[in-house]
Short mmCIF file of C-alpha atoms and ligand atoms in Angstrom, two decimals:
data_model
loop_
_atom_site.label_atom_id
_atom_site.label_comp_id
_atom_site.label_asym_id
_atom_site.label_seq_id
_atom_site.Cartn_x
_atom_site.Cartn_y
_atom_site.Cartn_z
CA UNK A 1 6.94 -31.05 -13.53
CA UNK A 2 5.56 -28.27 -11.48
CA UNK A 3 7.64 -25.48 -10.15
CA UNK A 4 9.17 -25.82 -6.65
CA UNK A 5 10.95 -23.96 -4.09
CA UNK A 6 14.16 -25.43 -2.91
CA UNK A 7 16.32 -25.31 0.38
CA UNK A 8 19.60 -24.28 -0.60
CA UNK A 9 21.61 -27.03 -2.49
CA UNK A 10 18.78 -29.34 -2.94
CA UNK A 11 17.69 -30.40 -6.38
CA UNK A 12 16.00 -30.71 -8.76
CA UNK A 13 14.78 -27.13 -9.28
CA UNK A 14 12.31 -25.76 -11.67
CA UNK A 15 11.37 -21.92 -11.90
CA UNK A 16 7.92 -20.57 -11.72
CA UNK A 17 7.15 -18.25 -14.70
CA UNK A 18 5.90 -15.67 -12.31
CA UNK A 19 6.55 -15.02 -8.42
CA UNK A 20 4.57 -12.35 -6.87
CA UNK A 21 5.81 -10.72 -3.91
CA UNK A 22 3.13 -9.33 -1.68
CA UNK A 23 -0.53 -10.69 -1.17
CA UNK A 24 -2.35 -7.59 -0.74
CA UNK A 25 -4.84 -6.14 -3.17
CA UNK A 26 -2.04 -5.41 -5.82
CA UNK A 27 -0.71 -9.16 -5.57
CA UNK A 28 -4.42 -10.42 -5.71
CA UNK A 29 -5.20 -8.44 -8.94
CA UNK A 30 -2.09 -9.86 -10.56
CA UNK A 31 -2.80 -13.38 -9.67
CA UNK A 32 -6.58 -12.81 -11.05
CA UNK A 33 -5.29 -12.04 -14.45
CA UNK A 34 -2.55 -14.82 -14.25
CA UNK A 35 -4.79 -17.25 -13.58
CA UNK A 36 -6.29 -16.69 -16.98
CA UNK A 37 -2.83 -17.36 -18.75
CA UNK A 38 -0.72 -20.73 -18.85
CA UNK A 39 1.91 -18.97 -16.89
CA UNK A 40 2.78 -20.79 -13.62
CA UNK A 41 2.63 -18.46 -10.59
CA UNK A 42 2.99 -18.27 -6.75
CA UNK A 43 2.31 -15.49 -4.20
CA UNK A 44 4.35 -14.92 -1.31
CA UNK A 45 3.20 -12.82 1.55
CA UNK A 46 4.37 -12.22 4.83
CA UNK A 47 1.07 -11.88 6.70
CA UNK A 48 -0.57 -14.64 8.43
CA UNK A 49 -3.92 -14.04 6.65
CA UNK A 50 -5.38 -12.28 3.46
CA UNK A 51 -5.83 -8.53 3.62
CA UNK A 52 -2.46 -6.96 3.11
CA UNK A 53 -2.33 -3.39 4.85
CA UNK A 54 -5.93 -3.44 5.47
CA UNK A 55 -5.25 -5.89 8.38
CA UNK A 56 -3.46 -3.25 10.05
CA UNK A 57 -5.91 -0.30 9.66
CA UNK A 58 -7.55 1.44 12.62
CA UNK A 59 -10.87 -0.22 13.85
CA UNK A 60 -13.23 2.45 12.70
CA UNK A 61 -11.53 2.88 9.16
CA UNK A 62 -14.14 3.05 6.33
CA UNK A 63 -13.34 3.35 2.75
CA UNK A 64 -13.64 6.91 1.36
CA UNK A 65 -14.70 5.57 -1.88
CA UNK A 66 -17.88 3.77 -2.42
CA UNK A 67 -18.06 0.02 -3.28
CA UNK A 68 -18.60 0.86 -7.08
CA UNK A 69 -15.29 2.68 -7.09
CA UNK A 70 -13.39 0.32 -4.56
CA UNK A 71 -13.48 -3.03 -6.21
CA UNK A 72 -10.94 -5.50 -7.67
CA UNK A 73 -11.50 -6.98 -11.29
CA UNK A 74 -14.13 -9.63 -11.54
CA UNK A 75 -16.57 -8.84 -8.56
CA UNK A 76 -17.60 -5.67 -6.75
CA UNK A 77 -17.76 -5.40 -2.97
CA UNK A 78 -21.06 -6.20 -1.18
CA UNK A 79 -23.33 -3.47 0.13
CA UNK A 80 -24.63 -1.82 -2.96
CA UNK A 81 -22.72 0.41 -5.68
CA UNK A 82 -22.92 3.65 -3.26
CA UNK A 83 -22.12 1.82 0.03
CA UNK A 84 -18.85 2.76 1.72
CA UNK A 85 -17.46 -0.53 3.12
CA UNK A 86 -15.78 -0.73 6.57
CA UNK A 87 -12.50 -2.28 7.10
CA UNK A 88 -13.87 -5.51 8.16
CA UNK A 89 -15.78 -5.53 5.18
CA UNK A 90 -12.82 -4.80 2.90
CA UNK A 91 -11.02 -7.57 4.72
CA UNK A 92 -13.77 -10.02 4.13
CA UNK A 93 -13.82 -9.16 0.36
CA UNK A 94 -10.10 -9.66 -0.22
CA UNK A 95 -10.37 -13.07 1.77
CA UNK A 96 -13.30 -14.28 -0.31
CA UNK A 97 -11.59 -12.87 -3.50
CA UNK A 98 -8.29 -14.96 -2.86
CA UNK A 99 -10.45 -17.90 -2.33
CA UNK A 100 -12.91 -17.51 -4.97
CA UNK A 101 -10.20 -16.93 -7.65
CA UNK A 102 -8.04 -19.74 -6.11
CA UNK A 103 -4.83 -17.36 -5.98
CA UNK A 104 -2.09 -19.34 -4.84
CA UNK A 105 -0.78 -17.71 -1.85
CA UNK A 106 1.97 -19.00 0.40
CA UNK A 107 2.02 -17.36 3.92
CA UNK A 108 3.75 -16.28 6.01
CA UNK A 109 6.74 -16.01 3.83
CA UNK A 110 8.88 -12.91 4.23
CA UNK A 111 10.88 -12.20 1.08
CA UNK A 112 14.26 -11.07 2.27
CA UNK A 113 15.93 -10.70 -1.12
CA UNK A 114 15.70 -11.03 -4.77
CA UNK A 115 18.93 -11.60 -6.91
CA UNK A 116 19.97 -13.19 -10.31
CA UNK A 117 20.12 -16.84 -9.81
CA UNK A 118 23.42 -17.01 -11.80
CA UNK A 119 21.72 -19.57 -14.01
CA UNK A 120 20.15 -18.10 -17.13
CA UNK A 121 17.53 -20.85 -17.30
CA UNK A 122 16.49 -20.21 -13.35
CA UNK A 123 16.05 -16.55 -13.82
CA UNK A 124 15.76 -14.74 -10.10
CA UNK A 125 16.30 -16.31 -7.05
CA UNK A 126 14.00 -15.16 -4.16
CA UNK A 127 15.07 -15.81 -0.62
CA UNK A 128 12.68 -15.82 2.22
CA UNK A 129 11.79 -17.11 5.69
CA UNK A 130 8.78 -19.44 5.86
CA UNK A 131 6.18 -19.99 8.53
CA UNK A 132 8.55 -22.36 10.42
CA UNK A 133 11.39 -19.83 10.29
CA UNK A 134 13.28 -21.74 7.82
CA UNK A 135 15.13 -19.87 4.96
CA UNK A 136 14.11 -21.15 1.45
CA UNK A 137 14.57 -20.09 -2.00
CA UNK A 138 12.24 -19.69 -4.99
CA UNK A 139 13.24 -19.44 -8.67
CA UNK A 140 11.31 -17.65 -11.17
CA UNK A 141 11.61 -16.37 -14.73
CA UNK A 142 10.01 -12.99 -13.66
CA UNK A 143 9.07 -11.31 -10.70
CA UNK A 144 6.25 -8.85 -9.74
CA UNK A 145 6.87 -6.66 -6.55
CA UNK A 146 3.68 -5.77 -4.97
CA UNK A 147 4.76 -5.15 -1.26
CA UNK A 148 2.76 -1.98 -0.69
CA UNK A 149 4.10 0.73 1.67
CA UNK A 150 2.34 0.09 4.92
CA UNK A 151 5.71 -1.64 6.43
CA UNK A 152 7.43 1.33 5.80
CA UNK A 153 6.12 4.41 7.58
CA UNK A 154 7.65 7.83 7.65
CA UNK A 155 8.38 9.73 10.50
CA UNK A 156 9.98 13.23 10.00
CA UNK A 157 12.83 14.14 12.41
CA UNK A 158 12.68 17.04 14.83
CA UNK A 159 15.40 18.19 17.27
CA UNK A 160 15.06 16.70 20.86
CA UNK A 161 12.89 13.76 19.57
CA UNK A 162 14.76 10.86 21.08
CA UNK A 163 14.42 12.64 24.69
CA UNK A 164 10.81 13.25 24.41
CA UNK A 165 9.32 11.00 27.24
CA UNK A 166 5.73 10.81 25.81
CA UNK A 167 4.09 8.24 23.40
CA UNK A 168 5.03 8.47 19.64
CA UNK A 169 2.70 6.19 17.39
CA UNK A 170 2.67 6.15 13.55
CA UNK A 171 -0.97 5.92 11.91
CA UNK A 172 0.26 2.43 10.56
CA UNK A 173 0.22 1.07 14.18
CA UNK A 174 -3.03 3.35 15.41
CA UNK A 175 -5.80 1.13 16.19
CA UNK A 176 -8.36 3.31 18.40
CA UNK A 177 -8.74 6.42 20.31
CA UNK A 178 -8.97 4.38 23.55
CA UNK A 179 -5.34 4.64 24.68
CA UNK A 180 -5.34 8.47 24.41
CA UNK A 181 -8.27 9.28 26.82
CA UNK A 182 -7.65 12.46 28.66
CA UNK A 183 -4.24 13.12 27.14
CA UNK A 184 -2.67 15.93 25.50
CA UNK A 185 -2.07 14.83 21.85
CA UNK A 186 -0.66 16.09 18.83
CA UNK A 187 -1.91 14.81 15.56
CA UNK A 188 0.92 15.57 12.84
CA UNK A 189 -0.07 15.42 8.95
CA UNK A 190 -2.53 17.01 6.87
CA UNK A 191 -4.02 14.04 4.78
CA UNK A 192 -6.89 11.82 5.25
CA UNK A 193 -5.30 9.75 8.01
CA UNK A 194 -4.42 12.66 9.91
CA UNK A 195 -7.93 14.15 9.62
CA UNK A 196 -9.90 10.81 10.37
CA UNK A 197 -7.43 9.93 13.29
CA UNK A 198 -7.93 13.64 14.76
CA UNK A 199 -11.63 13.30 14.26
CA UNK A 200 -11.90 10.51 16.56
CA UNK A 201 -9.10 11.16 19.06
CA UNK A 202 -10.50 14.72 19.62
CA UNK A 203 -13.54 13.24 21.13
CA UNK A 204 -11.63 11.89 24.24
CA UNK A 205 -8.52 13.91 24.34
CA UNK A 206 -7.01 17.37 24.02
CA UNK A 207 -5.73 17.59 20.45
CA UNK A 208 -3.80 19.74 18.42
CA UNK A 209 -3.47 19.40 14.70
CA UNK A 210 -0.19 19.93 13.24
CA UNK A 211 0.22 20.45 9.21
CA UNK A 212 3.13 21.94 7.02
CA UNK A 213 0.44 23.94 5.39
CA UNK A 214 -3.31 24.51 5.49
CA UNK A 215 -5.24 21.29 4.83
CA UNK A 216 -7.18 21.17 1.82
CA UNK A 217 -10.66 19.88 2.16
CA UNK A 218 -12.88 18.46 -0.89
CA UNK A 219 -16.26 19.79 -1.25
CA UNK A 220 -18.67 17.90 1.01
CA UNK A 221 -20.36 16.23 -2.19
CA UNK A 222 -17.15 14.86 -3.51
CA UNK A 223 -15.96 11.40 -2.33
CA UNK A 224 -13.22 9.17 -3.40
CA UNK A 225 -14.40 8.37 -6.67
CA UNK A 226 -13.17 11.83 -7.77
CA UNK A 227 -9.52 10.48 -7.27
CA UNK A 228 -10.26 7.68 -9.77
CA UNK A 229 -12.13 9.96 -12.19
CA UNK A 230 -9.26 12.48 -12.34
CA UNK A 231 -6.70 9.34 -12.78
CA UNK A 232 -8.89 8.07 -15.64
CA UNK A 233 -8.77 11.56 -17.37
CA UNK A 234 -5.04 11.70 -16.99
CA UNK A 235 -4.71 8.15 -18.39
CA UNK A 236 -7.22 8.81 -21.53
CA UNK A 237 -5.22 12.13 -22.17
CA UNK A 238 -1.96 10.48 -22.13
CA UNK A 239 -3.11 7.48 -24.42
CA UNK A 240 -4.51 10.18 -26.83
CA UNK A 241 -1.60 12.13 -26.85
CA UNK A 242 -3.08 15.10 -25.12
CA UNK A 243 -1.41 17.10 -22.11
CA UNK A 244 -2.63 15.32 -19.06
CA UNK A 245 -4.76 17.27 -16.57
CA UNK A 246 -2.98 17.83 -13.15
CA UNK A 247 -3.02 14.80 -11.04
CA UNK A 248 -5.69 14.52 -8.12
CA UNK A 249 -4.04 15.35 -4.75
CA UNK A 250 -4.30 12.05 -2.59
CA UNK A 251 -3.69 14.29 0.31
CA UNK A 252 -6.93 16.19 -0.25
CA UNK A 253 -9.26 15.48 2.48
CA UNK A 254 -12.61 13.59 1.62
CA UNK A 255 -15.18 14.78 3.92
CA UNK A 256 -16.44 11.49 5.25
CA UNK A 257 -19.06 11.41 8.00
CA UNK A 258 -16.56 11.75 11.00
CA UNK A 259 -14.65 14.29 9.52
CA UNK A 260 -17.79 16.46 9.00
CA UNK A 261 -18.79 15.94 12.60
CA UNK A 262 -15.41 17.19 13.77
CA UNK A 263 -16.10 20.15 11.74
CA UNK A 264 -19.11 20.74 13.29
CA UNK A 265 -17.22 20.54 16.72
CA UNK A 266 -14.66 22.97 15.39
CA UNK A 267 -11.65 20.88 15.74
CA UNK A 268 -10.61 20.91 12.11
CA UNK A 269 -8.11 23.94 12.70
CA UNK A 270 -4.38 23.11 12.16
CA UNK A 271 -1.29 25.04 13.05
CA UNK A 272 2.08 24.92 11.49
CA UNK A 273 4.85 22.56 12.97
CA UNK A 274 6.61 23.01 16.39
CA UNK A 275 10.43 23.63 16.51
CA UNK A 276 11.65 21.04 18.51
CA UNK A 277 10.84 18.38 21.32
CA UNK A 278 11.58 18.75 25.08
CA UNK A 279 11.21 15.93 27.46
CA UNK A 280 7.86 16.87 28.31
CA UNK A 281 6.35 18.24 25.11
CA UNK A 282 7.23 20.74 22.47
CA UNK A 283 8.36 24.45 21.67
CA UNK A 284 6.22 26.46 19.27
CA UNK A 285 7.82 28.90 16.69
CA UNK A 286 6.73 31.68 19.18
CA UNK A 287 8.78 30.52 21.91
CA UNK A 288 5.94 28.97 23.97
CA UNK A 289 6.46 25.56 25.48
CA UNK A 290 3.60 23.05 25.76
CA UNK A 291 3.17 19.81 27.73
CA UNK A 292 2.32 17.01 25.57
CA UNK A 293 1.58 13.13 26.46
CA UNK A 294 1.59 11.69 23.07
CA UNK A 295 2.21 12.30 19.20
CA UNK A 296 0.41 10.58 16.40
CA UNK A 297 2.36 10.71 13.24
CA UNK A 298 0.12 10.66 10.15
CA UNK A 299 2.86 11.38 8.10
CA UNK A 300 2.62 8.73 5.19
CA UNK A 301 4.63 6.02 3.72
CA UNK A 302 7.76 5.00 1.67
CA UNK A 303 7.44 1.89 -0.66
CA UNK A 304 8.65 -1.40 1.00
CA UNK A 305 11.42 -2.06 -1.45
CA UNK A 306 14.29 -3.52 0.95
CA UNK A 307 13.77 -7.04 -0.93
CA UNK A 308 15.19 -5.53 -4.33
CA UNK A 309 18.23 -3.79 -2.99
CA UNK A 310 20.50 -6.60 -4.55
CA UNK A 311 19.10 -6.12 -7.81
CA UNK A 312 20.37 -2.47 -7.73
CA UNK A 313 17.22 -1.03 -8.97
CA UNK A 314 16.07 1.21 -6.04
CA UNK A 315 17.00 4.58 -6.62
CA UNK A 316 18.01 7.59 -4.05
CA UNK A 317 14.15 8.36 -3.98
CA UNK A 318 13.27 4.98 -2.37
CA UNK A 319 11.45 4.06 -5.93
CA UNK A 320 12.24 2.06 -8.81
CA UNK A 321 12.48 3.72 -12.20
CA UNK A 322 9.55 2.34 -14.36
CA UNK A 323 7.83 2.48 -17.67
CA UNK A 324 4.23 1.63 -16.88
CA UNK A 325 4.65 -1.00 -14.08
CA UNK A 326 8.11 -2.50 -15.60
CA UNK A 327 11.42 -1.82 -14.05
CA UNK A 328 13.53 0.20 -16.72
CA UNK A 329 16.80 -1.39 -15.39
CA UNK A 330 15.48 -4.88 -14.63
CA UNK A 331 13.33 -5.87 -17.59
CA UNK A 332 11.83 -9.14 -15.73
CA UNK A 333 10.69 -7.05 -12.90
CA UNK A 334 7.58 -5.44 -12.53
CA UNK A 335 5.98 -3.29 -9.85
CA UNK A 336 2.28 -3.07 -9.01
CA UNK A 337 0.52 -0.84 -6.40
CA UNK A 338 2.70 1.58 -4.34
CA UNK A 339 1.43 4.87 -5.86
CA UNK A 340 0.82 6.82 -9.01
CA UNK A 341 4.49 6.22 -10.28
CA UNK A 342 3.44 2.70 -11.28
CA UNK A 343 0.26 3.74 -12.83
CA UNK A 344 -2.51 5.92 -12.59
CA UNK A 345 -4.59 5.16 -9.05
CA UNK A 346 -2.68 1.94 -8.85
CA UNK A 347 -2.70 2.28 -5.02
CA UNK A 348 -6.44 2.23 -5.08
CA UNK A 349 -8.64 -0.87 -5.09
CA UNK A 350 -10.47 -0.09 -8.32
CA UNK A 351 -7.14 1.59 -10.04
CA UNK A 352 -4.93 -1.46 -9.33
CA UNK A 353 -6.76 -3.73 -11.74
CA UNK A 354 -5.81 -1.47 -14.88
CA UNK A 355 -1.92 -2.00 -13.64
CA UNK A 356 -2.44 -5.58 -13.03
CA UNK A 357 -4.25 -6.28 -16.26
CA UNK A 358 -1.16 -4.56 -18.35
CA UNK A 359 1.38 -6.13 -16.19
CA UNK A 360 0.16 -9.62 -17.05
CA UNK A 361 -0.10 -8.68 -20.77
CA UNK A 362 3.47 -7.71 -20.78
CA UNK A 363 4.38 -10.68 -18.71
CA UNK A 364 2.62 -13.01 -21.43
CA UNK A 365 4.29 -11.38 -24.32
CA UNK A 366 7.67 -11.42 -22.76
CA UNK A 367 7.86 -14.92 -21.67
CA UNK A 368 6.30 -16.40 -24.64
CA UNK A 369 9.19 -15.08 -26.52
CA UNK A 370 11.33 -17.51 -24.83
CA UNK A 371 10.77 -21.22 -24.71
CA UNK A 372 10.14 -22.50 -20.93
CA UNK A 373 13.08 -24.20 -19.52
CA UNK A 374 12.43 -27.75 -19.74
CA UNK A 375 15.70 -29.37 -18.27
CA UNK A 376 15.87 -30.22 -14.32
CA UNK A 377 18.81 -29.04 -12.51
CA UNK A 378 20.68 -31.71 -10.76
P1 FAD B 401 -0.49 -3.70 0.70
O1 FAD B 401 -2.04 -4.05 0.98
O2 FAD B 401 0.38 -3.21 1.80
O3 FAD B 401 -0.22 -5.46 0.53
C1 FAD B 401 1.11 -5.62 0.41
C2 FAD B 401 1.44 -7.00 1.00
O4 FAD B 401 2.96 -7.27 0.92
C3 FAD B 401 1.09 -6.92 2.47
O5 FAD B 401 0.38 -8.20 3.05
C4 FAD B 401 2.69 -6.80 3.19
O6 FAD B 401 2.59 -7.30 4.47
C5 FAD B 401 3.22 -7.79 2.21
N1 FAD B 401 4.92 -7.68 1.94
C6 FAD B 401 5.44 -6.50 2.09
N2 FAD B 401 6.93 -6.78 2.17
C7 FAD B 401 7.01 -8.01 1.94
C8 FAD B 401 7.99 -9.10 1.81
N3 FAD B 401 9.45 -8.60 2.01
N4 FAD B 401 7.81 -10.61 1.83
C9 FAD B 401 6.59 -10.86 1.66
N5 FAD B 401 5.40 -10.07 1.91
C10 FAD B 401 5.66 -8.62 1.93
N6 FAD B 401 -7.77 2.74 -1.33
C11 FAD B 401 -9.00 2.82 -1.91
O7 FAD B 401 -9.24 2.70 -3.07
N7 FAD B 401 -10.14 3.32 -1.39
C12 FAD B 401 -10.06 3.77 -0.16
O8 FAD B 401 -11.16 4.26 0.74
C13 FAD B 401 -8.75 3.62 0.57
N8 FAD B 401 -8.59 4.03 1.83
C14 FAD B 401 -7.23 4.12 2.52
C15 FAD B 401 -6.98 4.46 3.75
C16 FAD B 401 -5.96 4.56 4.47
C17 FAD B 401 -5.77 4.78 5.82
C18 FAD B 401 -4.73 3.91 3.78
C19 FAD B 401 -3.43 3.93 4.31
C20 FAD B 401 -5.01 3.51 2.38
C21 FAD B 401 -6.16 3.46 1.59
N9 FAD B 401 -6.43 3.07 0.40
C22 FAD B 401 -7.59 3.20 -0.32
C23 FAD B 401 -5.06 2.77 -0.32
C24 FAD B 401 -5.02 1.29 -0.68
O9 FAD B 401 -6.13 0.52 -1.02
C25 FAD B 401 -4.13 0.78 0.40
O10 FAD B 401 -3.13 1.28 0.87
C26 FAD B 401 -3.89 -0.84 0.06
O11 FAD B 401 -3.47 -1.50 1.20
C27 FAD B 401 -2.75 -1.05 -1.16
O12 FAD B 401 -2.53 -2.22 -1.53
P2 FAD B 401 -1.23 -3.24 -1.81
O13 FAD B 401 -1.57 -4.43 -2.22
O14 FAD B 401 -0.42 -2.22 -2.80
O15 FAD B 401 -0.34 -3.03 -0.51
#
């Protein structure tokens, strides 16, 4: 019998070997390797179509890594190895990938919680809301969480923030500069998102760039492949027992063409943060008040792990303690994507393949040690 989901109380129930939560690039990469195994598996994703966080990127977003360094296992993105794919092309690639490799994704399903089923042979029970708003449960011997960070944008707190009458928007929800035409805008955040959004908003608005410290710009001839090269050097050093070189800083700014162009216009100058908000603007450290219409927060993300809280594995820093991709406290739980803490470059298109492969190798070893449950639950 094939695995099934169940309405609470219904029967029989047969667990999946592996349930993957999240159908972005990380979930797809895990699915790619799982299809080469005999393990039954299902991906649950809360979006209405393939693409994960790329569905929500801004319109002009382009990869900062060329296709050769931005592809999932199995097939390179279109456009030639040195081409920098657009957001639309990245979305098309992820859709194609999911279809081509027949990765079984059910969407939209929002998984609200994962817990122990209370029945050893059923393993975990994941509860979620499906496309019809119905609550359903899925059982699985092992869970891979691949929910990314997009749905958990981080906005720092400033005094007076709630009284500020202007617009506040996180980069997670920024689409295009159109809404900011003619406005006085603060762009807050010194990473790649901040630099790229500043570059285009500054063409139509009066902008000030606010960063905690002076931004670091990579040399013009270095692109996103540098991040992966650094990650590979660290991975090899660790495998060979040598001290790893320092990690690449993902916040260092890659000089993509729009950012270079903004530099030519002289807008890449950053100032240190303001002290507080007023209803109409902000107060700077020298006491000067400035009227501001909008703030775009390019201040990063936290892992989206609310669904794992019931398992008691989410630490105070918002992460799960892992060895490789495997949870230390919950040995049947793996985490793929998210950031360097789940594997070198595992939050990048090319890097996630390595994390996904090692995860599936571990899943195969772990689940093979135990016979599949063959009884049905009445
Ligand atoms: P996601 O794409 O976020 O996928 C996770 C999926 O899980 C989503 O569909 C999400 O909605 C879903 N989900 C979340 N919670 C639940 C739940 N409870 N139940 C069900 N589903 C859930 N990488 C590169 O390699 N090259 C680049 O040039 C590059 N540029 C980037 C530019 C920006 C601005 C950003 C933010 C990132 C960039 N990255 C780049 C990094 C990386 O490729 C993306 O962040 C990527 O989306 C991460 O994929 P993921 O699968 O881990 O997470």
